[in-house]
PDB file of C-alpha atoms in Angstrom:
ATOM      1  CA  UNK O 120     -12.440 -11.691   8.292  1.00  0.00           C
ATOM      2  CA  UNK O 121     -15.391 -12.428   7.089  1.00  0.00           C
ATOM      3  CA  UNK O 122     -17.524 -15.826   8.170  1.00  0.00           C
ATOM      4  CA  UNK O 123     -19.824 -16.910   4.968  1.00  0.00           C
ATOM      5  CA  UNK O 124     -23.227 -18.284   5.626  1.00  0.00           C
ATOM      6  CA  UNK O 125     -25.946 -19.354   3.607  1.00  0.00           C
ATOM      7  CA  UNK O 126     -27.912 -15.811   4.644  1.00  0.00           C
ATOM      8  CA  UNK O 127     -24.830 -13.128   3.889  1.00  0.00           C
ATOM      9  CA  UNK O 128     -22.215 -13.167   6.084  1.00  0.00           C
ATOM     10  CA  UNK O 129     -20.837 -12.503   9.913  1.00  0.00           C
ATOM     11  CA  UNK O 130     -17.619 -10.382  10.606  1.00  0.00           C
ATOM     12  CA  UNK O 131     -15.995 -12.803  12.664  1.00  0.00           C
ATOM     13  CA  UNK O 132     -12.441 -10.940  13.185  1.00  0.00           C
ATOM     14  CA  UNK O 133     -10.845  -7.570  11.613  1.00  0.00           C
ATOM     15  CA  UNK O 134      -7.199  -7.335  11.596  1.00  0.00           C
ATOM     16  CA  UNK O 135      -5.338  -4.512  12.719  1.00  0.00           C
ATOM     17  CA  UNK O 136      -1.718  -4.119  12.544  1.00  0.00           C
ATOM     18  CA  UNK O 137       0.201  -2.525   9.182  1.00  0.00           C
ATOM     19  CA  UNK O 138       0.625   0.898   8.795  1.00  0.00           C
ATOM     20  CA  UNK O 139       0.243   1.106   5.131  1.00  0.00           C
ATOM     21  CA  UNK O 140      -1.791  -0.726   2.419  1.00  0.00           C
ATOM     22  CA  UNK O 141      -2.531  -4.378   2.196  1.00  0.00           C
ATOM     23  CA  UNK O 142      -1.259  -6.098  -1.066  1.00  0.00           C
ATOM     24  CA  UNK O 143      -1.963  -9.685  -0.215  1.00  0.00           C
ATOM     25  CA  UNK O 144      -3.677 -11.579   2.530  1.00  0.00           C
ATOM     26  CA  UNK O 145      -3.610 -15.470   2.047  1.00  0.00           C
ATOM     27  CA  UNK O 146      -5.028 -18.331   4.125  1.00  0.00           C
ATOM     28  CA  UNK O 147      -3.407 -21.518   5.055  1.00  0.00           C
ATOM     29  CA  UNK O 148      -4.856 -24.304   3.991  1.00  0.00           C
ATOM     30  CA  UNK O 149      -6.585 -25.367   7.272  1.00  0.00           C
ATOM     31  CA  UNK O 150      -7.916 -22.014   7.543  1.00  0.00           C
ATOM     32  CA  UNK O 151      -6.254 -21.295  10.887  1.00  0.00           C
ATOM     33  CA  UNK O 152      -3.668 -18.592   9.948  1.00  0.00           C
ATOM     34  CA  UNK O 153      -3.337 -16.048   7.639  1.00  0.00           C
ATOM     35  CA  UNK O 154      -0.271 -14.209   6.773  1.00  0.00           C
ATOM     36  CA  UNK O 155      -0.747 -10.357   4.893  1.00  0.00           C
ATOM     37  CA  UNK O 156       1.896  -8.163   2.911  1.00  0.00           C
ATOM     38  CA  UNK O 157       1.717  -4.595   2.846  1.00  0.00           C
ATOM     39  CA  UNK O 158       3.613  -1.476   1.331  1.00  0.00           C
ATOM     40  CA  UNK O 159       4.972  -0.867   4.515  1.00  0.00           C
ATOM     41  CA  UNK O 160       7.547  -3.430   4.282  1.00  0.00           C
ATOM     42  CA  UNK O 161       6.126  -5.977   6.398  1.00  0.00           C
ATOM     43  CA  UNK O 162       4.357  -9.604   6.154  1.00  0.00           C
ATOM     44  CA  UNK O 163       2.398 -10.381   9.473  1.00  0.00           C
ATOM     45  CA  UNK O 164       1.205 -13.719  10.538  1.00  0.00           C
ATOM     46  CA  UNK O 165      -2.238 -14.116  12.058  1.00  0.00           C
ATOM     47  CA  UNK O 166      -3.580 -16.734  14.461  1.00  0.00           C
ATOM     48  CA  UNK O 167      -7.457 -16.039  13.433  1.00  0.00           C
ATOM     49  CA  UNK O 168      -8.739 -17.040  17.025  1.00  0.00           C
ATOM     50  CA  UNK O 169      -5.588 -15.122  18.834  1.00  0.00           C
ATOM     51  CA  UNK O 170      -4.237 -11.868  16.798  1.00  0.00           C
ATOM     52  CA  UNK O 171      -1.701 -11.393  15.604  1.00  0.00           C
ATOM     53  CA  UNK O 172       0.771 -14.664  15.973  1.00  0.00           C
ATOM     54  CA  UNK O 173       3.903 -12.442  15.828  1.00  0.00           C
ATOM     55  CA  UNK O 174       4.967  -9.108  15.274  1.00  0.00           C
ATOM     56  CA  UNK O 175       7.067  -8.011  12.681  1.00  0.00           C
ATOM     57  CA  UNK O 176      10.135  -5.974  11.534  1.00  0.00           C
ATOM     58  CA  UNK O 177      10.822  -4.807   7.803  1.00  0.00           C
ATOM     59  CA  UNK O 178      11.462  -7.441   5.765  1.00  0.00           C
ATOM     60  CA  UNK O 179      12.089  -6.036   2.890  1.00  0.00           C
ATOM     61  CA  UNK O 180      13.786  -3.168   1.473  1.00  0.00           C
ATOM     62  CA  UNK O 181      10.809  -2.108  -0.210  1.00  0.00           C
ATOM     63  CA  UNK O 182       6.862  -2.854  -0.387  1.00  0.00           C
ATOM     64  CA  UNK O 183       6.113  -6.477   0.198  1.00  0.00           C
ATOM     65  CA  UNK O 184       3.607  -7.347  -2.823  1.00  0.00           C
ATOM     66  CA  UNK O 185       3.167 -10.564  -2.562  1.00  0.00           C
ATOM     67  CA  UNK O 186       3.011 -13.446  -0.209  1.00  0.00           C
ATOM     68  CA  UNK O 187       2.532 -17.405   0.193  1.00  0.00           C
ATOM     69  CA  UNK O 188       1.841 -19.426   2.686  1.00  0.00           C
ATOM     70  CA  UNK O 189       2.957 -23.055   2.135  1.00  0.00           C
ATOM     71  CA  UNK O 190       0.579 -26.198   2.444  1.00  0.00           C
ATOM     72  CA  UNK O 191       1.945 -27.400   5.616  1.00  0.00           C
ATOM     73  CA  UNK O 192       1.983 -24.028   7.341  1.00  0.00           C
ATOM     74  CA  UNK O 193       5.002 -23.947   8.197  1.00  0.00           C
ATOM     75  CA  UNK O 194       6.831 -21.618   5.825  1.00  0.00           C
ATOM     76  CA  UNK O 195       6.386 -18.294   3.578  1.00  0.00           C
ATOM     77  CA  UNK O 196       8.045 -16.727   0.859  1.00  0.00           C
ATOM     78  CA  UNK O 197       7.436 -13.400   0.012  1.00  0.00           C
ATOM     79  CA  UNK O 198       8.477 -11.277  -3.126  1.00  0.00           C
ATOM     80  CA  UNK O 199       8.879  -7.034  -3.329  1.00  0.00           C
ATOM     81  CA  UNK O 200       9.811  -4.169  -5.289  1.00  0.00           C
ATOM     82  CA  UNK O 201      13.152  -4.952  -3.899  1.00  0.00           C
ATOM     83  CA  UNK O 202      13.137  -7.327  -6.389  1.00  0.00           C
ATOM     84  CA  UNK O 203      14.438 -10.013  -3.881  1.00  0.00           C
ATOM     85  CA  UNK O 204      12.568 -13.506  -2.751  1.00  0.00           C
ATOM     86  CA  UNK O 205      12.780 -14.175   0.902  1.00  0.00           C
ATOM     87  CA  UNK O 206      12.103 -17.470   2.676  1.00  0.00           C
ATOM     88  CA  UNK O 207      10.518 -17.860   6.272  1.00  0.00           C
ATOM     89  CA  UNK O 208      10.041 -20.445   9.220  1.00  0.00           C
ATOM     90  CA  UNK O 209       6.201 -19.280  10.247  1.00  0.00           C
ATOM     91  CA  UNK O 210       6.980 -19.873  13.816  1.00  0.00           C
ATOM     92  CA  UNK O 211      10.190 -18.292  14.049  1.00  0.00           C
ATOM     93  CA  UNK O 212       9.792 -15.478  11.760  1.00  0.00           C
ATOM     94  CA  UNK O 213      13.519 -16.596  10.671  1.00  0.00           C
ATOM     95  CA  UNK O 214      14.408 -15.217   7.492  1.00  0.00           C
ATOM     96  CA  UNK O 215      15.620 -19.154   5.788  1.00  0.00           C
ATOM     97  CA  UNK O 216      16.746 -17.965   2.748  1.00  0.00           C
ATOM     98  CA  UNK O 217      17.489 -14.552   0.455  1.00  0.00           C
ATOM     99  CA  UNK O 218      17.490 -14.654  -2.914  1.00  0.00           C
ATOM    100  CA  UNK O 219      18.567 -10.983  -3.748  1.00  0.00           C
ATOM    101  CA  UNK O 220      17.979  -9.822  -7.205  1.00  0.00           C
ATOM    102  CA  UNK O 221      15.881 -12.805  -7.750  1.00  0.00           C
ATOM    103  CA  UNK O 222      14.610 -10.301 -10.704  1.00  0.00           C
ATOM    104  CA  UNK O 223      15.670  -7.194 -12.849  1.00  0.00           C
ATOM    105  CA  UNK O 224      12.047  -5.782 -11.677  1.00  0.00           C
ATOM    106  CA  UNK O 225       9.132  -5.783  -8.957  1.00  0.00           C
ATOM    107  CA  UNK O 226       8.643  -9.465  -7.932  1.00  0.00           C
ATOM    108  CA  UNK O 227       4.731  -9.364  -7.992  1.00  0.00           C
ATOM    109  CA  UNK O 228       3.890 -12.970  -7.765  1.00  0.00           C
ATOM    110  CA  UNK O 229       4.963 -15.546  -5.641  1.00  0.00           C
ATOM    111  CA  UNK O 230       3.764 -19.242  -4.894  1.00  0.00           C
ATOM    112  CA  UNK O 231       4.601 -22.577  -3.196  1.00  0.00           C
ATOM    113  CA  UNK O 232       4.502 -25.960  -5.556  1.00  0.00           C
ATOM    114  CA  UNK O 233       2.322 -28.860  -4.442  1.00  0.00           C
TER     115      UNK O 233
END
């Protein structure tokens, strides 16, 4: 994590925890958390002053592509070459809803509506 200044910048955190490649890192929108999706099947939430927030098992059945964060904080949905949609509580880490063959391919985008 990377803290911008007027000069360059200052490394301010790095994050250390999936085991395979990152395909999505999003901040909430107080800047506090951020929650990253990797091929490894995970999504990991991040406290950026006290990392991580939570470990994590599999949650999907495939690479985890993308991820969301919603405006409040206090929910995610992530989207896989599982082709499924799944729905979390932030604090929990409980799984709120599955939508399983939300598509006939790779879900590669996924978003919350303001």
């Amino acid at each position: 994590i990377w803290l911008a200044k007027n000069e360059g910048y200052e490394i301010k955190n790095i994050l250390v925890g999936h085991v395979s490649p990152l395909t999505c890192c999003k901040f909430s929108s107080d800047g506090k958390r951020a929650i990253s999706s990797a091929s490894d099947k995970t999504v990991k939430v991040w406290d950026i002053e006290i990392l991580p927030l939570q470990d994590s098992e599999p949650q999907h059945n495939g690479d985890v592509l993308n991820c969301a964060i919603s405006n409040d904080g206090n929910r995610i949905v992530t989207g896989g070459k599982d082709q499924a949609l799944r729905y979390f509580d932030i604090q929990t880490g409980k799984l709120l809803k599955l939508i399983d063959g939300a598509h006939s391919n790779d879900v590669t985008c996924v978003a919350f509506s303001y």
